[in-house]
XYZ file of C-alpha atoms in Angstrom:
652
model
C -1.256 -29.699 -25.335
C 0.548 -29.496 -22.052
C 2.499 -26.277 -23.066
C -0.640 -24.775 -24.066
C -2.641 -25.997 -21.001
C 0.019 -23.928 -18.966
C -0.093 -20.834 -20.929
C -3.916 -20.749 -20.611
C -3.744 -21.604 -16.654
C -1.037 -18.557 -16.677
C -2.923 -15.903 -18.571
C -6.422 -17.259 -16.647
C -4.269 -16.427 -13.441
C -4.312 -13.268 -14.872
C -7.540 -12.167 -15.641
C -8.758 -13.215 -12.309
C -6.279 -11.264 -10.960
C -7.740 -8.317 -12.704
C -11.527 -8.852 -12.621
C -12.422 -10.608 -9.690
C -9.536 -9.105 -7.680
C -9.677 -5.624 -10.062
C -5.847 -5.742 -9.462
C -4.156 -3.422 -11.460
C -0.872 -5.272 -11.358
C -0.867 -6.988 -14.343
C 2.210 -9.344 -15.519
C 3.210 -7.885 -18.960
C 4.909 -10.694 -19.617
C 1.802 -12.488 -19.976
C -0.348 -10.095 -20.520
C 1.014 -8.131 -23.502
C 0.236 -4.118 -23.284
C -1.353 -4.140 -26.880
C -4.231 -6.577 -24.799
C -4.002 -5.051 -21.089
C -5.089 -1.561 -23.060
C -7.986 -3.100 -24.653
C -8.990 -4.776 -21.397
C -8.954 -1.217 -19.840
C -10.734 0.313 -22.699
C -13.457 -2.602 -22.592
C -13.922 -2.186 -18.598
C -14.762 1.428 -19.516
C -17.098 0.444 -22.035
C -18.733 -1.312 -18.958
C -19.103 -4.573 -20.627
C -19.539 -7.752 -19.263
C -16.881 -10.061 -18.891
C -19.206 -13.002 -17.409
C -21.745 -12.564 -20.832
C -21.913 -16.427 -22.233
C -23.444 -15.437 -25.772
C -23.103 -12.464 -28.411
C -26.429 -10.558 -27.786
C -26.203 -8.086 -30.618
C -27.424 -10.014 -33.391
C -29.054 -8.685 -36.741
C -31.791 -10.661 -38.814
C -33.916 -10.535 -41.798
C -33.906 -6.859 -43.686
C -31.083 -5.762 -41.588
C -28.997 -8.702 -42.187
C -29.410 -8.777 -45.789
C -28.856 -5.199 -45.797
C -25.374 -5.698 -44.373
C -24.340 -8.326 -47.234
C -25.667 -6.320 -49.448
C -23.588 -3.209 -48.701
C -20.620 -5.121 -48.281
C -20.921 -7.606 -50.943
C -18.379 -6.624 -53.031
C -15.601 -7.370 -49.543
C -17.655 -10.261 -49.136
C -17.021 -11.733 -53.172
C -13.473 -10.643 -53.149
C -12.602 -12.333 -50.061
C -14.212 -15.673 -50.526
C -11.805 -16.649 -52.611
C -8.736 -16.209 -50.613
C -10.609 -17.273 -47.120
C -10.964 -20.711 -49.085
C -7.740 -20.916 -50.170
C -6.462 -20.432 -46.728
C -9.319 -22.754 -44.895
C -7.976 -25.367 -47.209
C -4.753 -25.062 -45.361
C -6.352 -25.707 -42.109
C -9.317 -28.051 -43.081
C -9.961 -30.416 -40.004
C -7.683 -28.494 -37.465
C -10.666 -27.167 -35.952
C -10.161 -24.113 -37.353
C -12.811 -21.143 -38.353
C -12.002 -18.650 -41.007
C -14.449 -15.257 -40.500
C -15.074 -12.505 -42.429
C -16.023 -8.872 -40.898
C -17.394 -5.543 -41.889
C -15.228 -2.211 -40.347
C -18.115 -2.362 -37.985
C -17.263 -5.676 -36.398
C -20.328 -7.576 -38.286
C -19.648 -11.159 -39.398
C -20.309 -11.555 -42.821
C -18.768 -14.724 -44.030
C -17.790 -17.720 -42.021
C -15.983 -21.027 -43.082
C -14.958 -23.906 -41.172
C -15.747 -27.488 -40.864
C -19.573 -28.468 -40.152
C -18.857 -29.587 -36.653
C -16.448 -26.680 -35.652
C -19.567 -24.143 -37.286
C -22.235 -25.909 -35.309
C -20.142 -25.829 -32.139
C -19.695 -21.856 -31.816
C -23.809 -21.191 -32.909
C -24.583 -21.243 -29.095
C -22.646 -18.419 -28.417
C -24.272 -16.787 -31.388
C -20.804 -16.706 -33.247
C -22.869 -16.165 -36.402
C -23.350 -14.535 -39.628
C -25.089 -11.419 -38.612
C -23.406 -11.079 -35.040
C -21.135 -8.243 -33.838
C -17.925 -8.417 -32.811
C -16.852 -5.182 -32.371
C -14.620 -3.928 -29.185
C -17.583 -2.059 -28.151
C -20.113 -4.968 -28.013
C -18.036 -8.229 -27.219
C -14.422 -6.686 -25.559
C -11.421 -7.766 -26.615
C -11.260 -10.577 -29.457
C -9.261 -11.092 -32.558
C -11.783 -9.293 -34.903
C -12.811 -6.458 -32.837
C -9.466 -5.416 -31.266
C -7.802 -5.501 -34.621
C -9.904 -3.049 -36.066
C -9.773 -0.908 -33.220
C -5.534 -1.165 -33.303
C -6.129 -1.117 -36.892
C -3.229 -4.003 -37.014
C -2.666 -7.800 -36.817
C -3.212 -9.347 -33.101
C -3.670 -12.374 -31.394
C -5.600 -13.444 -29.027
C -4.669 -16.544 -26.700
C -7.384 -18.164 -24.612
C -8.223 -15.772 -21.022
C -7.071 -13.133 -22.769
C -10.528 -12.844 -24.753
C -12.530 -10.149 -22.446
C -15.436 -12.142 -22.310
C -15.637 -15.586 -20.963
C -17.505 -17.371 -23.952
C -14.572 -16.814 -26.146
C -11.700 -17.929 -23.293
C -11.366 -21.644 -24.798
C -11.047 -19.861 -28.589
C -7.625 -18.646 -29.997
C -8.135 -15.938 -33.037
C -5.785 -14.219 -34.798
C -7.207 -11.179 -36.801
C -6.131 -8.147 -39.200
C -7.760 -5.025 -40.729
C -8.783 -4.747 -43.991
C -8.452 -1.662 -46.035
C -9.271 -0.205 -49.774
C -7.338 1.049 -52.046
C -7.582 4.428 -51.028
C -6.818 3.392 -46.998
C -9.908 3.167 -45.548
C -10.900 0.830 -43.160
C -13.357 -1.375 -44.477
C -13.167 -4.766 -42.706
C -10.986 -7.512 -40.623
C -10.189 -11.030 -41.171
C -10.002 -13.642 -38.263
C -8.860 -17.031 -37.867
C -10.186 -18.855 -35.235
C -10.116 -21.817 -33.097
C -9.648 -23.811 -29.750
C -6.529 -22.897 -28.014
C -5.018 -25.951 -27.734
C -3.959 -26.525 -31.354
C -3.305 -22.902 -31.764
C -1.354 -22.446 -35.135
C 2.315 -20.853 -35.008
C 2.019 -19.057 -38.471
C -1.697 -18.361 -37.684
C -1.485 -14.637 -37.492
C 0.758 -14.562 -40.613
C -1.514 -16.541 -42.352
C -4.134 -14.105 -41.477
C -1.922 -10.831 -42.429
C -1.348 -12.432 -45.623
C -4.770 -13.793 -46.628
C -5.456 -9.503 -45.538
C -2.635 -8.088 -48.043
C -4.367 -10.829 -51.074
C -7.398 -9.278 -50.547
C -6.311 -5.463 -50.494
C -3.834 -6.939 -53.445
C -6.497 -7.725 -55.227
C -9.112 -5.046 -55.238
C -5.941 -2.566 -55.977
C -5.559 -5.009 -59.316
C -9.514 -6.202 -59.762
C -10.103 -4.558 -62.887
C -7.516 -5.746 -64.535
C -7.210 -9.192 -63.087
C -9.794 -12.448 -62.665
C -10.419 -13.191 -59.572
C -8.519 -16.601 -60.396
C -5.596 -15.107 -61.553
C -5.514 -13.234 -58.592
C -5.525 -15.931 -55.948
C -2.936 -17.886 -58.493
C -0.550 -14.698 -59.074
C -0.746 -13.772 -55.176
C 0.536 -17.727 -54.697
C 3.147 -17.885 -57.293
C 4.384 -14.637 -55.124
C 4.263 -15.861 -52.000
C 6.369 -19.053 -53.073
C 8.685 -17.426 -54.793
C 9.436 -14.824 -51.791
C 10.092 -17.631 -49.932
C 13.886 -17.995 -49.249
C 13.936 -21.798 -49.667
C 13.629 -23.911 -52.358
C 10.313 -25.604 -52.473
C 8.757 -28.151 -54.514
C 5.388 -30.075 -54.076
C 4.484 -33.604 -55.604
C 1.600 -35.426 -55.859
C 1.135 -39.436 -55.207
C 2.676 -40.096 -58.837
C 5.863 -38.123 -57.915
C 4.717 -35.269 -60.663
C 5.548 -31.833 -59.507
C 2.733 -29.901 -58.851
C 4.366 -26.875 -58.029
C 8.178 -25.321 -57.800
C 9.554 -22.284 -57.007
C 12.275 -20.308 -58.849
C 15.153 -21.035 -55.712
C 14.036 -24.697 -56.910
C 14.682 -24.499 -60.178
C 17.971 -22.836 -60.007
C 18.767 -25.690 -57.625
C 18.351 -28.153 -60.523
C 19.371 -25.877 -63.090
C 15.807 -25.785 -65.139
C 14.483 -23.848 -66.939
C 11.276 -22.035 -65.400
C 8.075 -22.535 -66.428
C 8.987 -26.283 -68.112
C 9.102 -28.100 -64.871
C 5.340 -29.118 -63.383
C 3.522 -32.211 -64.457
C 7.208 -33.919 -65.068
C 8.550 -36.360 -62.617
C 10.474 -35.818 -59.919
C 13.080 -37.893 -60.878
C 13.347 -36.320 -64.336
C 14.419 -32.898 -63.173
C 16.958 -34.525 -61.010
C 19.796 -36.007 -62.545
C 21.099 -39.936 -62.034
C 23.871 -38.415 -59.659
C 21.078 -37.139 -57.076
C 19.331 -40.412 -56.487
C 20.224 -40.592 -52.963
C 18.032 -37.467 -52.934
C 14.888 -38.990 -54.574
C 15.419 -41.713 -52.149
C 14.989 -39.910 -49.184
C 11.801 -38.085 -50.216
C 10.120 -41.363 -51.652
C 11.213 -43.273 -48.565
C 10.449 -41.477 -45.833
C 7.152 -39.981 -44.835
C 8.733 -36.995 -43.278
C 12.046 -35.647 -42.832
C 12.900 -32.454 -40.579
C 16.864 -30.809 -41.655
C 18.231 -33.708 -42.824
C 21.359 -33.272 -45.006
C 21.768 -34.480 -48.526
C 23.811 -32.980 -50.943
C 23.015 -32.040 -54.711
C 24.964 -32.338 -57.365
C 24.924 -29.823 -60.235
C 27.435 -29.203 -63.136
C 30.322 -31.871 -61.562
C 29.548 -29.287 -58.113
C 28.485 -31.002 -55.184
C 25.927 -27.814 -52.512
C 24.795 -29.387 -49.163
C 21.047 -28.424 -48.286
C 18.600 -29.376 -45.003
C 15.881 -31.223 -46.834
C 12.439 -30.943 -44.742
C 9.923 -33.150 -46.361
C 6.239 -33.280 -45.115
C 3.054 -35.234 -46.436
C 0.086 -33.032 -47.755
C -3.303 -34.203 -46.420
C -7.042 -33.263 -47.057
C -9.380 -32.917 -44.370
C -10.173 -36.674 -43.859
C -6.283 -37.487 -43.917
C -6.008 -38.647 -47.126
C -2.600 -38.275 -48.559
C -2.300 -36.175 -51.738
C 1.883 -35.367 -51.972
C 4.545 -34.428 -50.675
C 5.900 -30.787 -49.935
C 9.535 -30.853 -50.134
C 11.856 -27.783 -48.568
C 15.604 -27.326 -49.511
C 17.713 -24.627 -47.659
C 21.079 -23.595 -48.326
C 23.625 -24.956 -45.485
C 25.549 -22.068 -45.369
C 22.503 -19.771 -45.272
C 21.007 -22.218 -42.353
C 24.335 -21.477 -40.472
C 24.035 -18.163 -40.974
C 20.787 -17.782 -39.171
C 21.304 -20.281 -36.523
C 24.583 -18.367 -35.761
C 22.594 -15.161 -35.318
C 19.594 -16.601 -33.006
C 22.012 -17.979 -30.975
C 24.817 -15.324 -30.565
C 27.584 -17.321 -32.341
C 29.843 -14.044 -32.771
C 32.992 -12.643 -30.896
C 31.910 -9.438 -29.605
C 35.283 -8.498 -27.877
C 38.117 -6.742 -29.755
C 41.784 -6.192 -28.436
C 40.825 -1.957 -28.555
C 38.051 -3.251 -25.972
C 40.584 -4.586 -23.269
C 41.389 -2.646 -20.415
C 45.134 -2.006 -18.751
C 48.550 0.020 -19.303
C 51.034 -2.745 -17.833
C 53.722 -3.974 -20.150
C 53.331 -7.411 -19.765
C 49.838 -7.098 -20.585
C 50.358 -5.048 -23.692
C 53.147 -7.426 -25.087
C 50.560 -10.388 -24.213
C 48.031 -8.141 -26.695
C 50.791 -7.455 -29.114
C 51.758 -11.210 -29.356
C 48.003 -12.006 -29.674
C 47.335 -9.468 -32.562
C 50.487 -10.989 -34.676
C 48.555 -14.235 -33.957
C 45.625 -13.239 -35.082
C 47.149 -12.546 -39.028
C 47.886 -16.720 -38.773
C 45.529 -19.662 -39.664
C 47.273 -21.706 -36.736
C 45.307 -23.117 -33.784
C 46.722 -21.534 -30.921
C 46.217 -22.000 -27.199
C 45.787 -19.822 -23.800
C 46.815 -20.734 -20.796
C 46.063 -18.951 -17.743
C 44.653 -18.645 -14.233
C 40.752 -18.774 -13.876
C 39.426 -15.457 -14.508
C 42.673 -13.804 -16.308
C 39.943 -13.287 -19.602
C 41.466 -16.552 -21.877
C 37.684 -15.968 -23.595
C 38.705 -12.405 -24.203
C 41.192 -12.716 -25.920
C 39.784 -15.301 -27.870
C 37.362 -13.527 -29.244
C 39.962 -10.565 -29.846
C 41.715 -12.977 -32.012
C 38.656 -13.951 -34.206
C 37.847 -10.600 -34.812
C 41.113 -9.602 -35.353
C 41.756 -12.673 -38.447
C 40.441 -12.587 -41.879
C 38.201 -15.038 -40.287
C 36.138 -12.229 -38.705
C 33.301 -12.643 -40.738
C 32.722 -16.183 -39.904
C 30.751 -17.747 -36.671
C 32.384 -17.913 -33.628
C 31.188 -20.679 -31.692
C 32.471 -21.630 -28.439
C 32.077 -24.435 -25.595
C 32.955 -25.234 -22.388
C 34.733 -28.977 -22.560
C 33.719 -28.858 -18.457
C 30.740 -27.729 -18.413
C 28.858 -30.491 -21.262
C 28.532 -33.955 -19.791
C 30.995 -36.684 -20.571
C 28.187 -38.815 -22.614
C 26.891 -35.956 -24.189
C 30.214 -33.586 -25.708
C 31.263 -36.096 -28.823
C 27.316 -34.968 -30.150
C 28.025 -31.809 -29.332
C 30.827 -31.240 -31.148
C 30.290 -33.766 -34.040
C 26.449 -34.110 -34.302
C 24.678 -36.562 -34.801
C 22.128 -38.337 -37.859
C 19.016 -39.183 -38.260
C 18.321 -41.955 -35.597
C 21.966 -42.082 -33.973
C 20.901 -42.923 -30.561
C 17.289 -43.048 -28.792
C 15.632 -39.669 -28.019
C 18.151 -37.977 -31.140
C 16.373 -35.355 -33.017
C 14.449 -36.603 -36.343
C 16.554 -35.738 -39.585
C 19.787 -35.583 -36.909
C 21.748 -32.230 -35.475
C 24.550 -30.167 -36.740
C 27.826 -30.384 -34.349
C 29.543 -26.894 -33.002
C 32.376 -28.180 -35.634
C 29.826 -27.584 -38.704
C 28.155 -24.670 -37.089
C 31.779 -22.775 -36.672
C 32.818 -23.959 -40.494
C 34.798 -20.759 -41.775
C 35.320 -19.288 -39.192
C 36.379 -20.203 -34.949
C 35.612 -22.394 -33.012
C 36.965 -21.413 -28.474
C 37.464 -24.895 -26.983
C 37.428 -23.737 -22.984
C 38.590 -25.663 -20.463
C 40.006 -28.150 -23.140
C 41.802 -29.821 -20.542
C 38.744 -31.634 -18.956
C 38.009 -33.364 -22.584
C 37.806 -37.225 -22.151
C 40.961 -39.000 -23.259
C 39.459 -40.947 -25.205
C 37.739 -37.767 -27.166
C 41.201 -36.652 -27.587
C 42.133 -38.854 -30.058
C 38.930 -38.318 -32.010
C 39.282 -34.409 -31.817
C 42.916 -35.002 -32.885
C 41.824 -36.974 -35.969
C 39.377 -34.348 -37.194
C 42.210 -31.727 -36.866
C 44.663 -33.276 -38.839
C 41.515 -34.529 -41.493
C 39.586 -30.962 -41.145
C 36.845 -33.159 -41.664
C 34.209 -34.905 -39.268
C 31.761 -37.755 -39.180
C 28.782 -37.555 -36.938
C 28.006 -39.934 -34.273
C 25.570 -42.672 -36.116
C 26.462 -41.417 -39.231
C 28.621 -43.365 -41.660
C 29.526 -40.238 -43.794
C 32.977 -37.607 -43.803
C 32.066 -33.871 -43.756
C 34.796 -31.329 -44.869
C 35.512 -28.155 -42.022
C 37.128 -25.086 -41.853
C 37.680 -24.039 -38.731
C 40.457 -22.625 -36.454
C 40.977 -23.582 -33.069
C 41.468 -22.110 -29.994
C 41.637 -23.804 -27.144
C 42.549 -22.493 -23.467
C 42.594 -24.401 -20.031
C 44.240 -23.115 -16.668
C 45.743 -26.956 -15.992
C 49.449 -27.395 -16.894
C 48.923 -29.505 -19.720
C 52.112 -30.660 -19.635
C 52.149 -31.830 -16.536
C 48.182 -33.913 -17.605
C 50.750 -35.302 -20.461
C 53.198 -36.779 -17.672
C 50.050 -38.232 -15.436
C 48.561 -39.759 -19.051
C 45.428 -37.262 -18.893
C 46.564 -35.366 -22.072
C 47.864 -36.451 -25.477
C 50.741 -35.291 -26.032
C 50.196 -35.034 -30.453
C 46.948 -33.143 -29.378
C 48.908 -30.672 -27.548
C 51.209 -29.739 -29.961
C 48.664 -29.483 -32.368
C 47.069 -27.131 -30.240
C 49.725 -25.201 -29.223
C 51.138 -23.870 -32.549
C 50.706 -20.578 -30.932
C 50.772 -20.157 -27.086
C 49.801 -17.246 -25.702
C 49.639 -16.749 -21.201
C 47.535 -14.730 -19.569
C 48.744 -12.508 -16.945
C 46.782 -13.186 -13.708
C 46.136 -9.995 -11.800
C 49.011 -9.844 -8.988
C 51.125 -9.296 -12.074
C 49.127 -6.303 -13.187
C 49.191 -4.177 -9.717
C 48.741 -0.513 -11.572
C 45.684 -2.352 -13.950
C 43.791 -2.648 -10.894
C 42.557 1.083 -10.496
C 41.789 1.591 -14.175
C 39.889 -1.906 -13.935
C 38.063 -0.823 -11.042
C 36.807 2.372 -11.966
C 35.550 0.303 -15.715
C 33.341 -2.007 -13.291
C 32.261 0.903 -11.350
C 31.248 2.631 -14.238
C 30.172 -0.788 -15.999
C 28.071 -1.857 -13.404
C 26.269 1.146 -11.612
C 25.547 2.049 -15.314
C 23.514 -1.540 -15.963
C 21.824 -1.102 -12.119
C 21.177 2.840 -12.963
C 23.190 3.741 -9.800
C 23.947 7.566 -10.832
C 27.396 8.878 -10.164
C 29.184 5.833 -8.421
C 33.196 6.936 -6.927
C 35.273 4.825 -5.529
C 37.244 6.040 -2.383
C 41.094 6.180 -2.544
C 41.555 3.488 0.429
C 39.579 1.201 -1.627
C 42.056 1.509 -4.644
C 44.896 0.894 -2.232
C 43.377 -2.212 -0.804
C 42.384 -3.525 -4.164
C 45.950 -3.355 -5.234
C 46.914 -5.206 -2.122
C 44.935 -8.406 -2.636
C 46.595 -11.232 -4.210
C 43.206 -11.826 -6.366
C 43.445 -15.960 -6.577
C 40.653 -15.499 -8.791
C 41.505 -12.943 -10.604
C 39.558 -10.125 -13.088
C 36.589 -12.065 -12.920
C 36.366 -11.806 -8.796
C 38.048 -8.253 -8.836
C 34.288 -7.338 -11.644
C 32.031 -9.506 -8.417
C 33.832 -7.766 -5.313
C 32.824 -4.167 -7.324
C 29.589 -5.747 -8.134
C 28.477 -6.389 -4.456
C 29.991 -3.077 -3.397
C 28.147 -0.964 -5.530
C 25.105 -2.766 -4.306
C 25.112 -3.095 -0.524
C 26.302 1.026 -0.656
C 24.138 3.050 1.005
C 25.196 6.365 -0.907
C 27.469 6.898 -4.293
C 30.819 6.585 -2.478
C 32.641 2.755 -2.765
C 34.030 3.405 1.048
C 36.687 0.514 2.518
C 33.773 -0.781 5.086
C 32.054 -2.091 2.471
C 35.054 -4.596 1.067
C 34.799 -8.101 1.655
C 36.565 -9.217 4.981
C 38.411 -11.350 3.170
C 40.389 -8.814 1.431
C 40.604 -6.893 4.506
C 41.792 -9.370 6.821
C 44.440 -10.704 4.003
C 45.870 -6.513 3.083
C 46.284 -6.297 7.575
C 47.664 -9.702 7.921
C 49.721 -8.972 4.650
C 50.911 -5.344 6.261
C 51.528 -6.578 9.682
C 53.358 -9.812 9.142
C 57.231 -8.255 10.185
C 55.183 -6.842 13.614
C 54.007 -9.760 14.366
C 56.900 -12.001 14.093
C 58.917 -8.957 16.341
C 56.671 -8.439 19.285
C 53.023 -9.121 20.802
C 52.821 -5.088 20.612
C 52.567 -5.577 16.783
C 49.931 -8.140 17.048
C 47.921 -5.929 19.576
C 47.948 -3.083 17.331
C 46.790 -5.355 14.388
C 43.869 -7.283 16.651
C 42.523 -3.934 17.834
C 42.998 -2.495 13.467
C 40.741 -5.636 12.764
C 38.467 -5.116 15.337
C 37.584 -1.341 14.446
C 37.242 -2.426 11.265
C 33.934 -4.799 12.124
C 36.278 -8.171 11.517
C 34.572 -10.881 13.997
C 36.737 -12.479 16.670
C 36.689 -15.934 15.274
C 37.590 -14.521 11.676
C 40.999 -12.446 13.375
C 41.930 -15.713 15.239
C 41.674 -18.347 12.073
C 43.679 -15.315 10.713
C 46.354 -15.148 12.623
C 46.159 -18.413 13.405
C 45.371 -18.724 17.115
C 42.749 -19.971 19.479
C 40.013 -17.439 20.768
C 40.899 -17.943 24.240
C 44.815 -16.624 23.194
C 42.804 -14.167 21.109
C 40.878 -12.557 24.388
C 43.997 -13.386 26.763
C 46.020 -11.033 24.060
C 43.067 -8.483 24.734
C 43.035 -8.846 28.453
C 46.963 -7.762 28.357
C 46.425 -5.595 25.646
């Protein structure tokens, strides 16, 4: 309620902002374009935003003229408007049927919800079109001739701006647009899946009159169901009270290894075998379950699955089954992996630099690579140890596999043994119903980039070192071992043996980790990388900012190479950064470096003069100064007071 409270607030800050202060600068972002156009094309329609009730409204011969002409939409579509308003029975929810014309012809919905929405004649009989009532689900989907949705404010008119509909054209066989289909109802319960819902209750309809003279009506709505579940990726099976199966998809029964077509009306235990008991136990025993894990046994084979397992109710609540979902671990992976990025993008052709001790550090990496040893890099902050990680993933036959990594600094203490283990169902107060998969189980076959792996608790160690040597894991609250695949690579910029000495390191963990140990070359070392690095993060950058033709002066190059970098590639990419963006024109002039690097390259150049003579140090003061360097900055520099600093002017 709260989330949706603050969407509505957000896109009612919106329309004000375009109506009462006919401000053109609309937020996109909450305003999609799809609805800002049909807000433009309403306003030039001159209709009234502030209108309370649908005016156009037809009655008597006119009215049953319109059913008439469209009964054939309106008997074809019944059918499938029930099936889905039995989905959403006592959600508040109203299912509407339309004419190409924006007319209402059918409406369904719960007695209440029907008798609430007469005032603002949301009747059979009323129009809805674009033209009469602005933008609404019904009326701007016909016009866009495509699904929409349409969230609270961003109705047109305000006695639709507490209403969320979804709506979708419908068309004949032969294309034509003949109607629209909307699902409506108060914003704050708006459905997830509603406009799906509504696209597919659309294609049933079209579906059907394509097939009508061949097909019952019945058989329609049945075959168009059977479809839909069986499309469905998952495995899905629904029960009744009595634990009969009602329905069951073919990913189900291939699960269970049945034969189709022999499995409803028998009990769910009866298509399960006596091994998969702890599976009939957790659907009978709980009244819902989100991703839990349970495995199935098949054929002496043992397949792990996320079991989701929700009641099914009527309209008044009552109870009527169970739906049960089964998906595929691996698959589950698979798609987490891809919403969330878990892949190396970085391969060793993608790193940048010509100096030998680089290239025999990517050399040495690339025979690592071929290996199923953990290996660890150690290196300076900001020498690119997550780099060349992810060059070595991509690199190994694991390359296929997720590559998940996490920062052992960055997680808190209490919170990193869930992270990388998971956790089940009820583990700890606040844990996620049905439990969570760890970054161990999410980076099974393939890597998983430990960083900063020398900030892991101690006492972590030893678990970390146990599930290494196992390659298997048991989440926190759980009582259960779970076989993994996974390579490590770890990396940390502490001297780990020198942690071992002080008792902050385990010494079996580290040679465990460091099978293979690869440095990184901090960026002193690499003096004639620095141009070629450089001019990538000029290019890189002014490229991303659309700053056209970006050079970087020959001074610059020289001074770069004459900084120690204490931080490396990664502050060599921000001192570019901010250059590119305080210049005033295309040319990366010295002026613009940080005075940091320029006080460091003169203090650097002048040290010999200034342990020789005070004419040396005059010559440098007076360098700094026509360079913009403040006073106080050339003092702490060269380590003197200001008033030596303006006494060595005065002589000067």
């Amino acid at each position: 309620m709260q989330r949706a409270d603050e969407k509505f607030d957000k896109i009612l800050g919106q329309w004000r902002r375009y109506f009462k202060k006919r401000s053109t600068s609309i937020d996109t972002t909450i305003i999609p374009s799809a609805i800002l156009d049909s807000w433009n094309r309403s306003k030039e329609k001159n209709i009234n935003p502030y209108i309370k009730k649908n005016s156009v409204l037809l009655e008597g011969r006119q009215l049953r003229e319109l059913l008439e002409v469209n009964s054939e939409l309106i008997n074809i579509s019944i059918p499938f408007m029930k099936n889905l308003h039995s989905c959403v029975a006592g959600s508040g929810y109203i299912l509407a049927l339309f004419d190409y014309q924006g007319y209402l012809l059918e409406l369904l919905g719960d007695e209440d919800i029907v008798n609430y929405v007469k005032p603002s004649n949301f009747v059979i009989g009323s129009c809805w079109s674009e033209d009469i009532m602005g933008t609404n689900g019904a009326g701007t989907a016909i016009v866009e001739v495509k699904p929409v949705q349409i969230f609270g404010p961003q109705h047109y008119c305000i006695c639709s701006r507490h209403w969320s509909g979804s709506g979708a054209p419908i068309h004949n066989p032969e294309g034509k647009l003949i109607g629209a289909i909307a699902l409506t109802g108060p914003y704050e319960v708006t459905h997830a899946h509603g406009l799906g819902m509504v696209a597919a209750v659309t294609y049933a309809i079209e579906n059907s009159m394509r097939v009508r003279k061949a097909l019952t009506e019945v058989n329609i709505a049945k075959s168009y169901q059977e479809t839909v579940i069986s499309s469905i990726p998952e495995a899905i099976v629904a029960i009744d009270n009595d634990a009969n199966v009602t329905l069951i998809n073919h990913h189900a029964t291939e699960i269970f290894g049945l034969p189709s077509g022999q499995v409803a009306g028998r009990q769910i235990s009866d298509i399960c075998n006596k091994d998969n008991q702890n599976f009939i136990s957790m659907i009978m025993e709980n009244e819902s379950l989100i991703d839990a894990e349970v495995t199935i046994l098949k054929n002496r084979n043992s397949y792990k699955y996320t079991l989701t397992c929700n009641s099914i109710t009527t309209s008044n609540q009552k109870t009527i089954g169970k739906i049960i979902i089964l998906n595929e671990i691996n698959r589950a992976k698979t798609l987490v992996n891809n919403m969330t990025g878990a892949k190396a993008k970085i391969k060793f052709d993608d790193l940048i630099g010509d100096e030998i001790k680089f290239l025999e550090t990517i050399e040495m990496a690339k025979l690592i690579s071929s290996s199923v040893s953990n290996v660890l890099l150690l290196g300076e902050s900001g020498t690119g140890k997550d780099v060349f990680a992810q060059a070595i993933h991509n690199e190994s036959n694991r390359s296929n596999g997720p590559y998940i990594a996490i920062n052992c600094a960055a997680i808190p203490r209490d919170l990193i043994s869930s992270e990388l283990f998971g956790y089940s169902d009820g583990a700890f107060t606040g844990s996620r119903k049905g439990g969570s998969q760890g970054k161990f189980e999410l980076a099974d076959g393939g890597t998983l980039f430990l960083d900063e792996i020398g900030e892991m608790p101690l006492e972590l160690q030893a678990i970390l070192l146990r599930v290494i040597e196992d390659k298997s894991i048991t989440k926190i609250g759980g009582d259960r071992t779970t076989s993994v695949n996974v390579r490590i690579i770890a990396a940390t910029n502490k001297d780990l043996k020198e942690e071992i000495r002080n008792k902050k390191f385990r010494e079996d963990l580290y040679y465990r980790f460091s099978v293979f140990t690869l440095k990184m070359i901090p960026l002193r070392e690499r003096k004639e990388d620095i141009p070629i690095l450089a001019q990538y993060f000029v290019q890189k950058i002014s490229n991303a900012i659309n700053k056209i033709n970006v050079k970087i002066n020959d001074d610059v190059l020289a001074g770069l190479k004459e900084y120690s970098w204490p931080g490396n590639i990664r502050e060599l990419q921000n001192v570019i950064e901010r250059m590119i963006y305080i210049a005033k024109d295309s040319t990366l002039t010295v002026d613009l470096m940080p005075q940091e690097i320029i006080i460091n390259n003169y203090v650097q150049k002048s040290n010999n003069e200034l342990s020789e003579s005070n004419n040396g140090t005059h010559k440098l003061i007076l360098s700094m100064m026509q360079s913009h360097i403040p006073k106080t900055k050339i003092a702490e520099k060269l380590c003197i007071s200001r008033s030596t600093l303006y006494r060595l002017l005065r002589e000067y």
